[in-house]
XYZ file of C-alpha atoms in Angstrom:
472
model
C 67.996 114.490 202.459
C 67.689 117.385 200.109
C 67.955 116.585 196.376
C 68.288 118.547 193.148
C 67.234 116.956 189.834
C 68.530 117.959 186.353
C 67.558 116.450 182.985
C 70.868 116.450 181.184
C 69.697 115.071 177.791
C 66.714 113.590 175.960
C 67.223 111.060 173.118
C 64.669 109.316 170.884
C 65.916 106.249 168.983
C 63.962 104.486 166.173
C 64.946 100.927 165.406
C 66.088 100.302 161.798
C 64.700 96.797 161.660
C 61.578 96.839 163.861
C 58.717 99.221 164.245
C 59.781 100.179 167.787
C 60.520 103.467 169.505
C 62.637 104.115 172.624
C 62.717 107.354 174.652
C 65.927 107.784 176.594
C 66.440 110.467 179.328
C 69.684 111.193 181.017
C 68.776 112.386 184.579
C 71.264 113.669 187.213
C 70.485 113.762 190.953
C 72.417 115.586 193.674
C 72.047 114.282 197.251
C 72.908 116.437 200.326
C 73.706 114.298 203.338
C 73.262 115.170 207.006
C 76.867 116.062 207.129
C 76.244 118.549 204.373
C 78.202 116.459 201.839
C 77.031 116.641 198.218
C 76.825 113.406 196.256
C 76.007 113.418 192.509
C 74.211 110.411 191.050
C 73.078 109.935 187.387
C 70.135 107.916 186.205
C 69.259 106.731 182.679
C 65.494 106.436 182.322
C 63.934 104.744 179.300
C 60.410 104.618 177.898
C 59.829 101.825 175.391
C 57.016 101.727 172.859
C 56.625 98.380 171.106
C 54.880 97.673 167.827
C 51.986 96.280 169.845
C 51.474 99.749 171.360
C 52.311 98.342 174.795
C 54.148 100.677 177.175
C 57.205 99.556 179.112
C 59.375 101.546 181.596
C 62.803 100.909 182.966
C 65.462 102.838 184.907
C 69.057 102.194 185.636
C 71.234 103.817 188.219
C 74.731 104.438 186.995
C 77.654 106.329 188.215
C 79.519 108.979 186.273
C 82.022 106.666 184.586
C 79.325 104.288 183.414
C 77.440 107.257 182.035
C 80.369 108.269 179.844
C 80.776 104.752 178.496
C 77.089 104.518 177.773
C 77.110 107.858 175.986
C 80.045 106.715 173.843
C 78.334 103.461 172.987
C 75.200 105.360 172.123
C 77.172 107.686 169.876
C 78.804 104.745 168.140
C 75.421 103.158 167.621
C 74.151 106.397 166.202
C 77.047 106.547 163.724
C 76.416 102.951 162.694
C 72.763 103.725 162.162
C 73.637 106.735 159.978
C 76.099 104.583 157.967
C 73.477 101.907 157.432
C 70.937 104.512 156.373
C 73.440 106.020 153.932
C 74.243 102.618 152.458
C 70.570 101.782 152.120
C 69.967 105.077 150.368
C 72.884 104.412 148.001
C 71.583 100.898 147.323
C 68.108 102.219 146.585
C 69.583 104.816 144.219
C 71.674 102.137 142.448
C 68.647 99.869 142.143
C 66.575 102.703 140.735
C 69.296 103.443 138.156
C 69.583 99.759 137.231
C 65.833 99.418 136.817
C 65.743 102.582 134.717
C 68.522 101.225 132.472
C 66.722 97.895 132.095
C 63.493 99.679 131.165
C 65.336 101.825 128.604
C 67.133 98.767 127.133
C 63.852 96.897 126.860
C 62.230 99.848 125.144
C 65.195 100.105 122.740
C 65.094 96.356 122.037
C 61.364 96.586 121.440
C 61.902 99.370 118.882
C 64.627 97.364 117.108
C 62.449 94.229 117.081
C 59.488 96.129 115.659
C 61.691 97.645 112.926
C 63.163 94.239 112.064
C 59.705 92.664 111.866
C 58.262 95.506 109.806
C 61.169 95.484 107.338
C 61.248 91.686 106.978
C 60.829 90.275 103.471
C 58.315 87.750 104.815
C 54.964 88.436 106.391
C 55.189 87.953 110.164
C 51.846 87.136 111.778
C 51.571 86.274 115.469
C 48.389 84.900 117.015
C 47.487 83.828 120.527
C 46.267 80.400 121.553
C 42.791 81.184 120.235
C 44.130 82.175 116.761
C 43.490 85.870 117.417
C 46.001 88.117 115.652
C 48.233 90.167 117.974
C 51.040 91.049 115.532
C 50.770 91.962 111.818
C 53.823 93.421 110.070
C 54.130 95.613 106.988
C 54.748 92.704 104.599
C 51.555 91.038 105.840
C 49.695 94.218 104.890
C 51.219 94.076 101.386
C 50.540 90.366 100.819
C 47.014 90.106 102.214
C 45.691 93.663 101.800
C 44.601 94.152 105.439
C 46.068 97.035 107.438
C 47.501 96.321 110.874
C 44.528 98.003 112.564
C 42.151 95.827 110.510
C 43.968 92.597 111.372
C 44.756 92.996 115.072
C 42.116 91.315 117.222
C 40.632 89.314 114.331
C 40.640 85.531 113.948
C 42.950 84.060 111.337
C 39.971 82.128 109.954
C 38.225 85.425 109.241
C 41.291 86.900 107.538
C 43.532 84.620 105.519
C 42.480 80.983 105.925
C 40.312 79.631 103.061
C 36.976 78.289 104.243
C 37.813 74.758 103.091
C 40.834 74.771 105.451
C 39.112 76.516 108.394
C 37.855 73.359 110.080
C 41.235 71.633 109.803
C 42.911 74.730 111.280
C 40.668 74.768 114.362
C 41.124 71.032 114.872
C 44.888 71.487 114.648
C 44.845 74.212 117.329
C 42.754 72.008 119.635
C 45.103 69.093 119.016
C 48.108 71.214 119.994
C 46.506 72.432 123.211
C 45.786 68.822 124.122
C 49.077 67.190 123.058
C 51.557 70.063 122.572
C 52.199 68.599 119.129
C 51.266 69.755 115.622
C 51.884 68.120 112.222
C 52.612 71.446 110.483
C 54.682 73.136 113.207
C 58.409 73.906 112.920
C 58.557 72.960 109.253
C 58.103 74.745 105.956
C 54.950 73.852 104.047
C 53.217 75.141 100.929
C 49.499 75.883 101.187
C 46.863 78.312 99.941
C 45.746 81.532 101.643
C 43.129 84.129 100.737
C 43.625 87.872 100.343
C 41.273 90.651 101.328
C 39.907 90.794 97.762
C 39.013 87.086 97.929
C 41.764 85.925 95.567
C 43.564 82.771 96.658
C 47.361 82.750 96.577
C 50.049 80.125 97.106
C 52.174 80.715 100.197
C 55.200 79.211 101.892
C 54.367 78.914 105.613
C 56.506 78.262 108.702
C 54.744 78.186 112.100
C 56.520 77.978 115.438
C 54.872 77.910 118.894
C 56.131 80.318 121.601
C 55.410 79.616 125.264
C 55.263 82.530 127.725
C 54.416 81.175 131.133
C 51.169 79.279 130.817
C 50.222 80.984 127.539
C 51.127 79.866 124.017
C 51.489 82.029 120.921
C 51.929 80.986 117.295
C 54.364 82.984 115.178
C 53.976 82.492 111.429
C 56.430 83.451 108.698
C 54.672 83.706 105.328
C 55.968 84.274 101.800
C 53.864 84.734 98.653
C 55.094 82.110 96.151
C 52.288 82.481 93.604
C 54.515 83.955 90.896
C 57.459 81.669 91.640
C 55.202 78.600 91.433
C 53.707 79.829 88.156
C 57.226 80.389 86.807
C 58.323 76.956 87.993
C 55.296 75.438 86.270
C 56.126 77.214 82.998
C 59.751 76.103 83.233
C 58.671 72.535 83.878
C 56.354 72.647 80.866
C 59.184 73.982 78.717
C 61.505 71.290 80.054
C 58.999 68.571 79.219
C 58.486 70.066 75.745
C 62.227 70.192 75.084
C 62.619 66.661 76.391
C 59.787 65.457 74.145
C 61.407 67.104 71.128
C 64.810 65.581 71.897
C 63.241 62.168 72.469
C 61.439 62.373 69.116
C 64.605 63.088 67.134
C 66.280 60.111 65.412
C 69.608 61.256 66.844
C 71.667 60.029 69.783
C 71.786 62.923 72.265
C 73.317 62.932 75.756
C 74.342 65.490 78.362
C 77.020 64.992 81.033
C 77.886 67.165 84.019
C 81.338 68.114 85.298
C 81.650 64.727 87.035
C 81.192 62.973 83.659
C 77.833 61.621 84.815
C 74.878 61.460 82.461
C 72.133 63.936 83.331
C 70.166 63.320 80.127
C 69.997 60.650 77.461
C 67.262 60.773 74.863
C 65.017 57.886 73.891
C 66.833 57.148 70.601
C 70.158 56.719 72.425
C 68.648 54.565 75.176
C 66.966 52.299 72.635
C 70.220 51.987 70.724
C 72.079 50.999 73.880
C 69.114 48.870 75.032
C 69.190 50.523 78.441
C 66.541 52.057 80.687
C 66.643 55.712 81.720
C 67.197 54.845 85.392
C 70.245 52.753 84.411
C 72.044 55.622 82.651
C 71.122 58.839 84.491
C 73.714 59.570 87.175
C 76.101 56.949 85.753
C 79.441 57.303 83.955
C 80.714 55.628 80.797
C 82.620 53.155 82.996
C 79.272 52.025 84.408
C 77.694 51.530 80.975
C 80.258 50.578 78.320
C 83.056 48.013 78.138
C 86.264 49.244 79.738
C 88.225 49.891 76.513
C 85.389 51.847 74.911
C 84.691 53.723 78.154
C 88.338 54.805 78.497
C 88.332 55.984 74.881
C 85.171 58.032 75.427
C 86.502 59.524 78.682
C 89.774 60.581 77.002
C 87.797 62.118 74.171
C 85.569 63.986 76.642
C 88.581 65.230 78.609
C 89.973 66.877 75.494
C 86.726 68.805 74.987
C 86.588 69.822 78.671
C 90.147 71.151 78.396
C 90.139 72.871 75.008
C 86.409 73.761 74.770
C 86.642 73.095 71.026
C 83.726 71.810 68.970
C 84.522 68.393 67.627
C 82.819 66.797 64.604
C 83.889 63.308 63.536
C 82.644 61.012 60.781
C 83.038 57.381 61.765
C 82.610 54.140 59.842
C 81.681 50.788 61.410
C 80.897 47.365 60.021
C 77.648 45.911 61.346
C 76.371 42.533 60.109
C 78.642 42.730 57.081
C 77.465 46.195 56.030
C 79.128 49.567 56.454
C 77.475 51.941 58.907
C 78.447 55.611 58.868
C 77.983 57.898 61.900
C 78.495 61.627 62.264
C 79.197 62.555 65.892
C 79.952 65.804 67.647
C 80.697 67.183 71.101
C 80.772 70.671 72.551
C 80.405 72.414 75.899
C 77.189 74.079 76.999
C 77.483 76.967 79.500
C 74.572 77.794 81.787
C 76.615 80.543 83.462
C 79.551 82.016 81.575
C 80.861 83.642 84.770
C 81.214 80.279 86.489
C 83.102 77.530 84.690
C 81.692 74.905 87.023
C 78.252 75.400 85.429
C 79.189 73.535 82.258
C 77.784 70.469 80.544
C 79.129 68.290 77.750
C 76.627 67.800 74.937
C 77.242 64.793 72.711
C 75.286 63.835 69.618
C 75.587 61.348 66.807
C 73.353 60.162 64.021
C 73.391 57.511 61.323
C 74.351 58.931 57.948
C 74.567 55.565 56.202
C 71.651 56.382 53.883
C 73.144 59.762 53.110
C 76.509 58.165 52.370
C 74.878 55.625 50.067
C 72.966 58.396 48.353
C 76.209 60.287 48.033
C 77.876 57.257 46.453
C 74.972 56.881 44.024
C 75.179 60.560 43.207
C 78.886 60.229 42.488
C 78.142 57.286 40.228
C 75.374 59.272 38.516
C 77.680 62.211 37.995
C 80.283 59.881 36.521
C 77.628 58.366 34.242
C 76.548 61.838 33.277
C 80.098 62.801 32.401
C 80.430 59.606 30.348
C 77.114 60.311 28.679
C 78.122 63.834 27.807
C 81.428 62.602 26.448
C 79.646 60.001 24.352
C 77.071 62.518 23.198
C 79.784 64.961 22.245
C 81.397 62.295 20.132
C 78.008 61.269 18.735
C 77.160 64.841 17.825
C 80.467 65.369 16.055
C 79.894 62.322 13.832
C 76.711 63.517 12.052
C 78.041 67.051 11.977
C 81.143 65.879 10.143
C 78.913 64.028 7.680
C 76.784 67.067 7.073
C 79.803 69.297 6.620
C 81.540 66.821 4.286
C 78.459 66.284 2.110
C 77.756 69.994 1.979
C 81.296 70.715 0.818
C 81.054 68.038 -1.881
C 77.790 69.486 -3.161
C 79.325 72.945 -3.287
C 82.527 71.894 -5.076
C 81.110 69.420 -7.555
C 78.464 70.851 -9.857
C 78.635 68.028 -12.427
C 77.412 65.277 -10.161
C 75.145 62.688 -11.657
C 71.569 62.725 -10.507
C 71.847 59.433 -8.674
C 75.089 60.410 -6.910
C 73.659 63.788 -6.032
C 70.458 62.185 -4.732
C 72.468 59.747 -2.622
C 74.468 62.600 -1.063
C 71.342 64.539 -0.267
C 69.871 61.417 1.265
C 73.004 60.983 3.449
C 72.785 64.610 4.419
C 69.175 64.075 5.494
C 70.080 60.991 7.517
C 72.926 62.780 9.308
C 70.693 65.728 10.062
C 68.006 63.496 11.482
C 70.585 61.621 13.537
C 71.868 64.909 14.935
C 68.317 65.917 15.747
C 67.795 62.588 17.526
C 70.909 63.186 19.620
C 69.711 66.633 20.577
C 66.343 65.144 21.499
C 68.155 62.589 23.654
C 69.901 65.415 25.488
C 66.563 67.100 26.064
C 65.139 63.776 27.249
C 68.024 63.521 29.759
C 67.017 66.918 31.161
C 63.454 65.630 31.427
C 64.760 62.613 33.334
C 66.414 64.898 35.910
C 63.213 66.925 36.267
C 61.025 63.803 36.475
C 59.041 64.651 33.345
C 60.446 61.964 31.024
C 57.966 59.520 29.531
C 58.752 56.503 27.368
C 56.725 55.871 24.226
C 56.558 52.799 22.000
C 56.987 53.476 18.268
C 57.440 51.157 15.268
C 60.574 51.589 13.130
C 62.236 50.023 10.081
C 65.247 48.102 11.332
C 66.671 47.563 7.817
C 66.472 51.278 7.092
C 68.157 52.084 10.483
C 71.053 49.724 9.790
C 71.610 51.142 6.288
C 71.767 54.655 7.715
C 74.323 53.558 10.291
C 76.445 52.028 7.576
C 76.274 55.158 5.432
C 77.408 57.344 8.348
C 80.254 54.953 9.014
C 81.323 55.016 5.362
C 81.305 58.812 5.268
C 83.589 58.858 8.327
C 85.774 56.074 6.821
C 85.395 53.992 9.975
C 86.218 50.256 10.046
C 83.509 47.962 8.728
C 80.639 47.316 11.127
C 79.395 43.812 11.801
C 75.901 43.251 13.170
C 74.885 40.249 15.185
C 71.243 39.545 15.961
C 70.148 37.434 18.879
C 66.625 36.370 19.578
C 65.437 37.050 23.111
């Protein structure tokens, strides 16, 4: 039999899922029979190379129709392979774009985080599990004086922890690694730190642990409170001074808030009420006084809260049969004029009984003075009238007998001396007011004094004067 062989096609297929290669050959044979008839037969020969580098060979005899079906199937498989390759390429491109976006977002977030940390009002210091600094923001540079380059990679004990606290710090870190607990973690504490120049400062510290996989980091938020603590100390000293002054005053002083609760009551008031400080602070008048008195005080307070007027009242009470006078006042104290809720009611009262008694005595003294002046005026007029009358008689009557003339001159002398005595009494009264008056003992002639009184009375034509002497 004569044959003719033709290689119609050669196809190499690579598997998408295994490392395998297949060589396909489409071979056509033509057979010439003894009767000179030509028969065409097609063969599909395949050479298979596996991933183990082993060679395998196979052939398959097919007729023409089977060949067409096989070619179509092969074409379909080829199209599927191309589609899968295209989809894989698209997926790889999408993944690459997604990864690129994630990387860009992370970089952007990192920039934002760094800016937030560097612009924070507090110092942000992050250290690893061995207390080695890995993050040091701008505020940390300002507070402690170390630049970021100086701080990164250094131990906190070598930077900001005072030597007296260094041992406790290391023990605390060891304790956390062993127990995952720390007495100063996740809470705000006040402690001392040291700056680059060696000066210790007061700081507010908040430490929180951060776990990343098997590693732990400690992020610290630090604020310098040195000035605020110094200010608070000064304010507390001033408060204690003011409280001491108010407690030393012999005046009842109290302060109530907007809820009518006592926030201050000085020592004088507490002693007067016979109550301890703990039993009045935070309480209302209803808790302290009898109901009727409490309601009266509350109504009085309400008027001041509403009108904001200053009220001064003088009150009079009877205590143990004696009058007691009190001067009391109330007015509002504003700590913030822009906010009416920041108001307090200041009440004060003090005993003015002594002042009132002094005032009464002064009134009596003034009345006595007026009476004295009235009496003195009358007393001065009497000798003056005598002097004037005697002087006129001496001028008008030139023919007076010696004895009569001598008697008139004697009366004139007595009246003059009496007037001088009255004037001296007035001067003595002035000395009494100035505290310079002194009493002196001096002998006098009682008979002569009484005769002079009678003469003055006769010259004024007053009713007869009777004298009565009593022995004491």
